[in-house]
Amino acid sequence: MAASSTIVCFGEMLIDFVPDTARVSLAESQGFLKAPGGAPANVACSIAKLGGSAAFIGKVGKDEFGYMLADILKKNGVNAEGVLFDEHARTALAFVTLKKDGEREFMFYRNPSADMLLKESELNMDLIKKAKIFHYGSISLITEPCRSAHMAAMKAAKQAGVLLSYDPNVRLPLWPSAEAARQGIKSIWNEADFIKVSDDEVEFLTQKSPDNEDAVKSLWHDGLKLMVVTDGEKGCRYYTKNFKGKVPGYSVKAIDTTGAGDSFVGSLLVSMSKDSSIFTDEAKLKQALAFSNACGAICTTKKGAIPALPSVCDAQSLMSGSK
């Protein structure tokens, strides 16, 4: 193949500390398990685990946790050439508690953390320009110098004809205010070729019910090839220039929703990188989305994000009902 099929994921990688007992608050928890996290890194690992080609670009601390994270990327088959180590700042930490329904609460330690200090001059531009897809979130937009690095990376990718993929992954505690989050997330909205948002994010961004079709449509822009709204266990809705619809989810016993959205996105990006006709062929798109729904569902049945990421076999067996 002349063109690269690599999907480059850009942004934060951090350590999630998860209570070793389910369904307790951070204060009540006696012990914590450390789990690698950070949405763009989770997506990169998801892609690699499904047999796709993935690279990660981001900064961690020059510390034990930073080395551990770089090692996890490599062990999961992700190209880590774009990973940088900061001498002065620590790897970001997040304490995550799982409530009764498997949903999460976050407490972050980032003041500042290494991922926020990535500079434009440190970017591996070669890796970015050669990518098939460049995927990112919004956490890298919150503070300088990382914001400028993000904008420069996006611009270089766009100019090189790389497909831009955006999953905002709203994390309100990291933004100065809800309004700042809305504005920051929307500031790069119209650059993306593909956007994935959750039903909660639709509600947050539009301040209307995610069931309101007009609210969802207000997020569409004409440069988009595809927008997907994930509706948790209900499945997802898809919107393209020519068609829209929904694909039902899979019913599983959810223990921990961490990484489910990243697993969904990673698998969809693998499908896109293999066959760009999914943007125009509705039957193919529905097939790809059903596979992504299965990947997201499986991810909720185990603790943590990266350890819970499914293989192609796992997803296919859920889809064929053999689990």
Tab-separated table of N, CA and C in Angstrom, residues 19-165:
chain	number	residue	atom	x	y	z
A	19	PRO	N	-10.957	2.595	42.845
A	19	PRO	CA	-11.128	1.873	44.116
A	19	PRO	C	-11.139	0.361	43.887
A	20	ASP	N	-10.481	-0.377	44.769
A	20	ASP	CA	-10.441	-1.831	44.590
A	20	ASP	C	-11.757	-2.498	44.989
A	21	THR	N	-12.648	-1.715	45.601
A	21	THR	CA	-13.992	-2.211	45.923
A	21	THR	C	-14.969	-1.447	45.046
A	22	ALA	N	-15.864	-2.149	44.390
A	22	ALA	CA	-16.824	-1.470	43.510
A	22	ALA	C	-17.833	-0.680	44.333
A	23	ARG	N	-18.350	0.369	43.744
A	23	ARG	CA	-19.485	1.130	44.273
A	23	ARG	C	-19.236	1.777	45.629
A	24	VAL	N	-18.022	2.270	45.829
A	24	VAL	CA	-17.765	3.081	47.027
A	24	VAL	C	-17.257	4.450	46.579
A	25	SER	N	-17.418	5.446	47.427
A	25	SER	CA	-16.909	6.779	47.090
A	25	SER	C	-15.394	6.788	47.284
A	26	LEU	N	-14.739	7.824	46.789
A	26	LEU	CA	-13.285	7.936	46.945
A	26	LEU	C	-12.908	7.949	48.418
A	27	ALA	N	-13.719	8.631	49.219
A	27	ALA	CA	-13.430	8.739	50.653
A	27	ALA	C	-13.563	7.378	51.346
A	28	GLU	N	-14.529	6.594	50.933
A	28	GLU	CA	-14.774	5.295	51.580
A	28	GLU	C	-13.778	4.214	51.149
A	29	SER	N	-13.157	4.433	49.978
A	29	SER	CA	-12.296	3.384	49.424
A	29	SER	C	-11.061	3.134	50.294
A	30	GLN	N	-10.761	1.857	50.538
A	30	GLN	CA	-9.579	1.483	51.340
A	30	GLN	C	-8.322	1.418	50.475
A	31	GLY	N	-8.496	0.967	49.242
A	31	GLY	CA	-7.336	0.793	48.366
A	31	GLY	C	-7.686	1.142	46.934
A	32	PHE	N	-6.651	1.398	46.121
A	32	PHE	CA	-6.863	1.779	44.725
A	32	PHE	C	-5.998	0.929	43.803
A	33	LEU	N	-6.557	0.591	42.654
A	33	LEU	CA	-5.794	-0.102	41.617
A	33	LEU	C	-5.379	0.943	40.593
A	34	LYS	N	-4.131	0.869	40.122
A	34	LYS	CA	-3.747	1.852	39.112
A	34	LYS	C	-4.007	1.287	37.718
A	35	ALA	N	-4.696	2.075	36.923
A	35	ALA	CA	-5.071	1.648	35.578
A	35	ALA	C	-4.661	2.724	34.582
A	36	PRO	N	-3.965	2.329	33.511
A	36	PRO	CA	-3.602	3.324	32.494
A	36	PRO	C	-4.858	3.885	31.851
A	37	GLY	N	-4.853	5.184	31.561
A	37	GLY	CA	-6.036	5.802	30.969
A	37	GLY	C	-5.679	7.011	30.126
A	38	GLY	N	-6.689	7.833	29.876
A	38	GLY	CA	-6.552	8.967	28.956
A	38	GLY	C	-7.202	8.548	27.654
A	39	ALA	N	-8.280	9.231	27.271
A	39	ALA	CA	-9.088	8.773	26.139
A	39	ALA	C	-8.293	8.526	24.847
A	40	PRO	N	-7.443	9.472	24.396
A	40	PRO	CA	-6.757	9.215	23.117
A	40	PRO	C	-5.835	7.991	23.171
A	41	ALA	N	-5.232	7.760	24.332
A	41	ALA	CA	-4.367	6.581	24.488
A	41	ALA	C	-5.207	5.304	24.503
A	42	ASN	N	-6.369	5.359	25.144
A	42	ASN	CA	-7.279	4.208	25.138
A	42	ASN	C	-7.696	3.860	23.705
A	43	VAL	N	-7.992	4.907	22.925
A	43	VAL	CA	-8.406	4.698	21.533
A	43	VAL	C	-7.274	4.037	20.746
A	44	ALA	N	-6.042	4.507	20.952
A	44	ALA	CA	-4.892	3.926	20.249
A	44	ALA	C	-4.751	2.444	20.574
A	45	CYS	N	-4.899	2.099	21.855
A	45	CYS	CA	-4.792	0.688	22.266
A	45	CYS	C	-5.947	-0.136	21.710
A	46	SER	N	-7.131	0.472	21.658
A	46	SER	CA	-8.304	-0.209	21.099
A	46	SER	C	-8.055	-0.566	19.632
A	47	ILE	N	-7.510	0.378	18.881
A	47	ILE	CA	-7.212	0.171	17.451
A	47	ILE	C	-6.225	-0.981	17.278
A	48	ALA	N	-5.138	-0.927	18.057
A	48	ALA	CA	-4.096	-1.953	17.936
A	48	ALA	C	-4.637	-3.334	18.312
A	49	LYS	N	-5.471	-3.372	19.354
A	49	LYS	CA	-6.009	-4.666	19.801
A	49	LYS	C	-6.937	-5.285	18.761
A	50	LEU	N	-7.523	-4.435	17.920
A	50	LEU	CA	-8.427	-4.923	16.869
A	50	LEU	C	-7.679	-5.156	15.549
A	51	GLY	N	-6.349	-5.087	15.620
A	51	GLY	CA	-5.551	-5.387	14.428
A	51	GLY	C	-5.281	-4.190	13.532
A	52	GLY	N	-5.657	-2.986	13.987
A	52	GLY	CA	-5.371	-1.782	13.207
A	52	GLY	C	-3.974	-1.263	13.515
A	53	SER	N	-3.543	-0.252	12.760
A	53	SER	CA	-2.228	0.351	12.978
A	53	SER	C	-2.414	1.674	13.725
A	54	ALA	N	-1.842	1.772	14.936
A	54	ALA	CA	-2.063	2.960	15.771
A	54	ALA	C	-0.757	3.550	16.269
A	55	ALA	N	-0.745	4.873	16.372
A	55	ALA	CA	0.383	5.589	16.983
A	55	ALA	C	-0.198	6.584	17.966
A	56	PHE	N	0.575	6.901	19.021
A	56	PHE	CA	0.121	7.881	20.012
A	56	PHE	C	1.126	9.020	20.098
A	57	ILE	N	0.605	10.247	20.152
A	57	ILE	CA	1.448	11.429	20.353
A	57	ILE	C	0.968	12.155	21.599
A	58	GLY	N	1.870	12.338	22.545
A	58	GLY	CA	1.515	13.032	23.782
A	58	GLY	C	2.701	13.053	24.714
A	59	LYS	N	2.525	13.715	25.856
A	59	LYS	CA	3.630	13.874	26.798
A	59	LYS	C	3.269	13.310	28.161
A	60	VAL	N	4.212	12.600	28.745
A	60	VAL	CA	4.047	12.095	30.113
A	60	VAL	C	5.229	12.625	30.927
A	61	GLY	N	5.195	12.402	32.230
A	61	GLY	CA	6.306	12.842	33.063
A	61	GLY	C	7.497	11.904	32.925
A	62	LYS	N	8.681	12.450	33.157
A	62	LYS	CA	9.874	11.598	33.177
A	62	LYS	C	9.918	10.990	34.578
A	63	ASP	N	8.999	10.056	34.811
A	63	ASP	CA	8.858	9.442	36.134
A	63	ASP	C	8.401	7.996	35.954
A	64	GLU	N	8.325	7.286	37.036
A	64	GLU	CA	7.956	5.867	36.979
A	64	GLU	C	6.643	5.640	36.229
A	65	PHE	N	5.663	6.498	36.507
A	65	PHE	CA	4.357	6.330	35.871
A	65	PHE	C	4.430	6.624	34.370
A	66	GLY	N	5.225	7.629	34.016
A	66	GLY	CA	5.390	7.970	32.597
A	66	GLY	C	6.019	6.819	31.819
A	67	TYR	N	7.068	6.236	32.398
A	67	TYR	CA	7.721	5.092	31.735
A	67	TYR	C	6.758	3.908	31.639
A	68	MET	N	5.983	3.719	32.692
A	68	MET	CA	5.014	2.635	32.709
A	68	MET	C	3.988	2.790	31.562
A	69	LEU	N	3.516	4.026	31.376
A	69	LEU	CA	2.520	4.283	30.335
A	69	LEU	C	3.087	4.065	28.935
A	70	ALA	N	4.310	4.543	28.706
A	70	ALA	CA	4.937	4.354	27.392
A	70	ALA	C	5.094	2.857	27.117
A	71	ASP	N	5.430	2.127	28.158
A	71	ASP	CA	5.607	0.685	28.069
A	71	ASP	C	4.287	-0.016	27.741
A	72	ILE	N	3.206	0.456	28.346
A	72	ILE	CA	1.887	-0.129	28.095
A	72	ILE	C	1.470	0.073	26.637
A	73	LEU	N	1.761	1.253	26.099
A	73	LEU	CA	1.459	1.497	24.686
A	73	LEU	C	2.185	0.472	23.818
A	74	LYS	N	3.494	0.316	24.075
A	74	LYS	CA	4.301	-0.612	23.263
A	74	LYS	C	3.803	-2.050	23.410
A	75	LYS	N	3.499	-2.439	24.655
A	75	LYS	CA	3.010	-3.809	24.901
A	75	LYS	C	1.688	-4.076	24.195
A	76	ASN	N	0.919	-3.012	23.992
A	76	ASN	CA	-0.367	-3.154	23.309
A	76	ASN	C	-0.251	-2.954	21.792
A	77	GLY	N	0.984	-2.837	21.321
A	77	GLY	CA	1.197	-2.759	19.873
A	77	GLY	C	1.015	-1.376	19.272
A	78	VAL	N	1.089	-0.342	20.110
A	78	VAL	CA	0.937	1.035	19.621
A	78	VAL	C	2.324	1.635	19.369
A	79	ASN	N	2.477	2.321	18.246
A	79	ASN	CA	3.719	3.032	17.929
A	79	ASN	C	3.848	4.205	18.913
A	80	ALA	N	4.935	4.190	19.703
A	80	ALA	CA	5.117	5.213	20.748
A	80	ALA	C	6.240	6.208	20.406
A	81	GLU	N	6.575	6.309	19.113
A	81	GLU	CA	7.631	7.263	18.682
A	81	GLU	C	7.304	8.699	19.068
A	82	GLY	N	6.007	9.011	19.115
A	82	GLY	CA	5.588	10.394	19.382
A	82	GLY	C	5.421	10.716	20.853
A	83	VAL	N	5.803	9.770	21.730
A	83	VAL	CA	5.667	9.999	23.175
A	83	VAL	C	6.876	10.769	23.689
A	84	LEU	N	6.620	11.807	24.467
A	84	LEU	CA	7.688	12.637	25.040
A	84	LEU	C	7.639	12.548	26.558
A	85	PHE	N	8.806	12.777	27.170
A	85	PHE	CA	8.914	12.732	28.635
A	85	PHE	C	9.317	14.107	29.135
A	86	ASP	N	8.521	14.684	30.034
A	86	ASP	CA	8.826	16.014	30.559
A	86	ASP	C	9.647	15.917	31.832
A	87	GLU	N	10.740	16.680	31.867
A	87	GLU	CA	11.655	16.659	33.017
A	87	GLU	C	11.029	17.304	34.251
A	88	HIS	N	10.135	18.255	34.027
A	88	HIS	CA	9.711	19.136	35.123
A	88	HIS	C	8.322	18.854	35.677
A	89	ALA	N	7.499	18.152	34.909
A	89	ALA	CA	6.124	17.931	35.380
A	89	ALA	C	5.833	16.447	35.492
A	90	ARG	N	4.918	16.131	36.344
A	90	ARG	CA	4.546	14.751	36.591
A	90	ARG	C	3.514	14.256	35.580
A	91	THR	N	3.427	12.951	35.460
A	91	THR	CA	2.364	12.304	34.703
A	91	THR	C	1.039	12.603	35.416
A	92	ALA	N	0.012	12.915	34.637
A	92	ALA	CA	-1.302	13.236	35.223
A	92	ALA	C	-1.906	12.022	35.925
A	93	LEU	N	-2.646	12.297	36.990
A	93	LEU	CA	-3.361	11.248	37.726
A	93	LEU	C	-4.841	11.615	37.805
A	94	ALA	N	-5.689	10.588	37.822
A	94	ALA	CA	-7.112	10.814	38.049
A	94	ALA	C	-7.615	9.737	39.001
A	95	PHE	N	-8.311	10.164	40.035
A	95	PHE	CA	-8.973	9.195	40.911
A	95	PHE	C	-10.397	9.060	40.399
A	96	VAL	N	-10.772	7.845	40.068
A	96	VAL	CA	-12.067	7.593	39.435
A	96	VAL	C	-12.861	6.683	40.342
A	97	THR	N	-14.062	7.087	40.689
A	97	THR	CA	-14.887	6.181	41.485
A	97	THR	C	-16.084	5.730	40.663
A	98	LEU	N	-16.426	4.464	40.823
A	98	LEU	CA	-17.572	3.902	40.115
A	98	LEU	C	-18.772	3.924	41.048
A	99	LYS	N	-19.829	4.587	40.593
A	99	LYS	CA	-21.035	4.626	41.408
A	99	LYS	C	-21.824	3.331	41.204
A	100	LYS	N	-22.968	3.223	41.874
A	100	LYS	CA	-23.758	1.981	41.869
A	100	LYS	C	-24.052	1.459	40.452
A	101	ASP	N	-24.284	2.393	39.508
A	101	ASP	CA	-24.678	1.975	38.158
A	101	ASP	C	-23.494	1.821	37.209
A	102	GLY	N	-22.263	1.835	37.772
A	102	GLY	CA	-21.091	1.698	36.902
A	102	GLY	C	-20.659	3.014	36.269
A	103	GLU	N	-21.419	4.109	36.523
A	103	GLU	CA	-21.001	5.424	36.011
A	103	GLU	C	-19.883	5.978	36.893
A	104	ARG	N	-19.197	7.034	36.386
A	104	ARG	CA	-17.957	7.452	37.037
A	104	ARG	C	-17.987	8.860	37.610
A	105	GLU	N	-17.172	9.067	38.644
A	105	GLU	CA	-16.892	10.410	39.157
A	105	GLU	C	-15.373	10.563	39.095
A	106	PHE	N	-14.909	11.764	38.769
A	106	PHE	CA	-13.462	11.987	38.598
A	106	PHE	C	-12.913	13.001	39.586
A	107	MET	N	-11.682	12.773	40.016
A	107	MET	CA	-10.930	13.798	40.747
A	107	MET	C	-9.524	13.809	40.125
A	108	PHE	N	-9.148	14.953	39.566
A	108	PHE	CA	-7.908	15.026	38.777
A	108	PHE	C	-6.754	15.684	39.522
A	109	TYR	N	-5.536	15.201	39.248
A	109	TYR	CA	-4.306	15.837	39.732
A	109	TYR	C	-3.507	16.250	38.515
A	110	ARG	N	-3.650	17.545	38.143
A	110	ARG	CA	-2.963	18.047	36.945
A	110	ARG	C	-2.663	19.521	37.179
A	111	ASN	N	-1.557	19.844	37.825
A	111	ASN	CA	-1.341	21.282	38.045
A	111	ASN	C	0.122	21.692	37.990
A	112	PRO	N	0.716	21.868	36.837
A	112	PRO	CA	0.255	21.265	35.588
A	112	PRO	C	0.877	19.879	35.452
A	113	SER	N	0.236	19.044	34.665
A	113	SER	CA	0.803	17.718	34.399
A	113	SER	C	1.519	17.745	33.047
A	114	ALA	N	2.343	16.744	32.819
A	114	ALA	CA	3.210	16.722	31.637
A	114	ALA	C	2.440	16.877	30.328
A	115	ASP	N	1.258	16.254	30.235
A	115	ASP	CA	0.513	16.300	28.961
A	115	ASP	C	0.141	17.719	28.553
A	116	MET	N	-0.015	18.615	29.555
A	116	MET	CA	-0.403	20.004	29.278
A	116	MET	C	0.762	20.820	28.732
A	117	LEU	N	1.980	20.282	28.872
A	117	LEU	CA	3.184	21.047	28.523
A	117	LEU	C	3.786	20.662	27.172
A	118	LEU	N	3.033	19.902	26.379
A	118	LEU	CA	3.503	19.542	25.040
A	118	LEU	C	3.559	20.802	24.178
A	119	LYS	N	4.722	21.030	23.553
A	119	LYS	CA	4.907	22.232	22.721
A	119	LYS	C	4.862	21.860	21.240
A	120	GLU	N	4.461	22.832	20.439
A	120	GLU	CA	4.378	22.626	18.989
A	120	GLU	C	5.711	22.124	18.427
A	121	SER	N	6.818	22.683	18.920
A	121	SER	CA	8.148	22.317	18.407
A	121	SER	C	8.509	20.856	18.684
A	122	GLU	N	7.790	20.229	19.626
A	122	GLU	CA	8.094	18.844	19.997
A	122	GLU	C	7.277	17.815	19.215
A	123	LEU	N	6.352	18.296	18.397
A	123	LEU	CA	5.465	17.377	17.678
A	123	LEU	C	6.208	16.562	16.627
A	124	ASN	N	5.865	15.294	16.517
A	124	ASN	CA	6.401	14.454	15.455
A	124	ASN	C	5.525	14.673	14.214
A	125	MET	N	5.838	15.749	13.472
A	125	MET	CA	5.000	16.148	12.334
A	125	MET	C	4.989	15.101	11.227
A	126	ASP	N	6.098	14.395	11.090
A	126	ASP	CA	6.201	13.374	10.051
A	126	ASP	C	5.131	12.295	10.259
A	127	LEU	N	5.018	11.872	11.508
A	127	LEU	CA	4.032	10.852	11.887
A	127	LEU	C	2.615	11.347	11.590
A	128	ILE	N	2.360	12.619	11.919
A	128	ILE	CA	1.034	13.218	11.727
A	128	ILE	C	0.673	13.300	10.243
A	129	LYS	N	1.614	13.791	9.431
A	129	LYS	CA	1.332	13.999	8.005
A	129	LYS	C	1.168	12.698	7.233
A	130	LYS	N	1.779	11.636	7.752
A	130	LYS	CA	1.694	10.349	7.051
A	130	LYS	C	0.488	9.511	7.498
A	131	ALA	N	-0.265	10.027	8.455
A	131	ALA	CA	-1.394	9.257	9.001
A	131	ALA	C	-2.531	9.146	7.999
A	132	LYS	N	-3.359	8.140	8.205
A	132	LYS	CA	-4.600	8.013	7.420
A	132	LYS	C	-5.694	8.810	8.148
A	133	ILE	N	-5.667	8.701	9.495
A	133	ILE	CA	-6.643	9.404	10.339
A	133	ILE	C	-5.892	10.035	11.508
A	134	PHE	N	-6.277	11.259	11.863
A	134	PHE	CA	-5.709	11.938	13.032
A	134	PHE	C	-6.851	12.134	14.026
A	135	HIS	N	-6.722	11.495	15.192
A	135	HIS	CA	-7.815	11.487	16.170
A	135	HIS	C	-7.419	12.252	17.435
A	136	TYR	N	-8.363	13.024	17.991
A	136	TYR	CA	-8.066	13.852	19.165
A	136	TYR	C	-9.328	14.108	19.979
A	137	GLY	N	-9.118	14.645	21.182
A	137	GLY	CA	-10.226	15.010	22.061
A	137	GLY	C	-10.206	16.505	22.313
A	138	SER	N	-10.743	16.918	23.471
A	138	SER	CA	-10.770	18.362	23.768
A	138	SER	C	-9.940	18.733	24.990
A	139	ILE	N	-9.473	17.738	25.749
A	139	ILE	CA	-8.719	18.052	26.969
A	139	ILE	C	-7.415	18.768	26.618
A	140	SER	N	-6.865	18.415	25.449
A	140	SER	CA	-5.620	19.059	24.993
A	140	SER	C	-5.837	20.514	24.557
A	141	LEU	N	-7.096	20.984	24.576
A	141	LEU	CA	-7.386	22.382	24.197
A	141	LEU	C	-7.456	23.307	25.405
A	142	ILE	N	-7.372	22.741	26.615
A	142	ILE	CA	-7.689	23.549	27.800
A	142	ILE	C	-6.604	24.571	28.142
A	143	THR	N	-5.340	24.160	28.045
A	143	THR	CA	-4.269	25.083	28.458
A	143	THR	C	-3.139	25.143	27.433
A	144	GLU	N	-2.438	26.276	27.451
A	144	GLU	CA	-1.214	26.423	26.654
A	144	GLU	C	-0.055	25.800	27.447
A	145	PRO	N	0.985	25.300	26.756
A	145	PRO	CA	1.229	25.319	25.303
A	145	PRO	C	0.540	24.196	24.535
A	146	CYS	N	-0.102	23.277	25.247
A	146	CYS	CA	-0.683	22.120	24.578
A	146	CYS	C	-1.741	22.507	23.543
A	147	ARG	N	-2.513	23.557	23.849
A	147	ARG	CA	-3.554	23.975	22.898
A	147	ARG	C	-2.948	24.342	21.540
A	148	SER	N	-1.870	25.132	21.567
A	148	SER	CA	-1.222	25.547	20.314
A	148	SER	C	-0.642	24.349	19.564
A	149	ALA	N	-0.100	23.406	20.325
A	149	ALA	CA	0.437	22.189	19.706
A	149	ALA	C	-0.698	21.412	19.031
A	150	HIS	N	-1.840	21.323	19.720
A	150	HIS	CA	-3.004	20.633	19.174
A	150	HIS	C	-3.451	21.293	17.862
A	151	MET	N	-3.566	22.620	17.880
A	151	MET	CA	-4.021	23.355	16.688
A	151	MET	C	-3.050	23.162	15.522
A	152	ALA	N	-1.756	23.192	15.814
A	152	ALA	CA	-0.742	23.031	14.765
A	152	ALA	C	-0.776	21.619	14.184
A	153	ALA	N	-0.970	20.637	15.055
A	153	ALA	CA	-1.025	19.242	14.605
A	153	ALA	C	-2.241	19.033	13.701
A	154	MET	N	-3.361	19.603	14.110
A	154	MET	CA	-4.604	19.481	13.350
A	154	MET	C	-4.465	20.124	11.965
A	155	LYS	N	-3.845	21.293	11.966
A	155	LYS	CA	-3.659	22.040	10.715
A	155	LYS	C	-2.751	21.260	9.758
A	156	ALA	N	-1.659	20.718	10.290
A	156	ALA	CA	-0.710	19.960	9.459
A	156	ALA	C	-1.391	18.713	8.882
A	157	ALA	N	-2.205	18.052	9.725
A	157	ALA	CA	-2.911	16.853	9.274
A	157	ALA	C	-3.895	17.202	8.154
A	158	LYS	N	-4.653	18.268	8.380
A	158	LYS	CA	-5.661	18.701	7.396
A	158	LYS	C	-4.997	19.028	6.057
A	159	GLN	N	-3.889	19.763	6.118
A	159	GLN	CA	-3.181	20.148	4.891
A	159	GLN	C	-2.619	18.940	4.156
A	160	ALA	N	-2.309	17.880	4.909
A	160	ALA	CA	-1.757	16.671	4.287
A	160	ALA	C	-2.861	15.726	3.808
A	161	GLY	N	-4.120	16.169	3.951
A	161	GLY	CA	-5.244	15.356	3.478
A	161	GLY	C	-5.614	14.214	4.405
A	162	VAL	N	-5.214	14.327	5.670
A	162	VAL	CA	-5.526	13.303	6.668
A	162	VAL	C	-6.952	13.531	7.177
A	163	LEU	N	-7.687	12.459	7.408
A	163	LEU	CA	-9.054	12.564	7.933
A	163	LEU	C	-8.991	12.965	9.415
A	164	LEU	N	-9.762	13.981	9.806
A	164	LEU	CA	-9.743	14.441	11.202
A	164	LEU	C	-10.918	13.854	11.991
A	165	SER	N	-10.580	13.187	13.097
A	165	SER	CA	-11.571	12.522	13.938
A	165	SER	C	-11.579	13.155	15.328
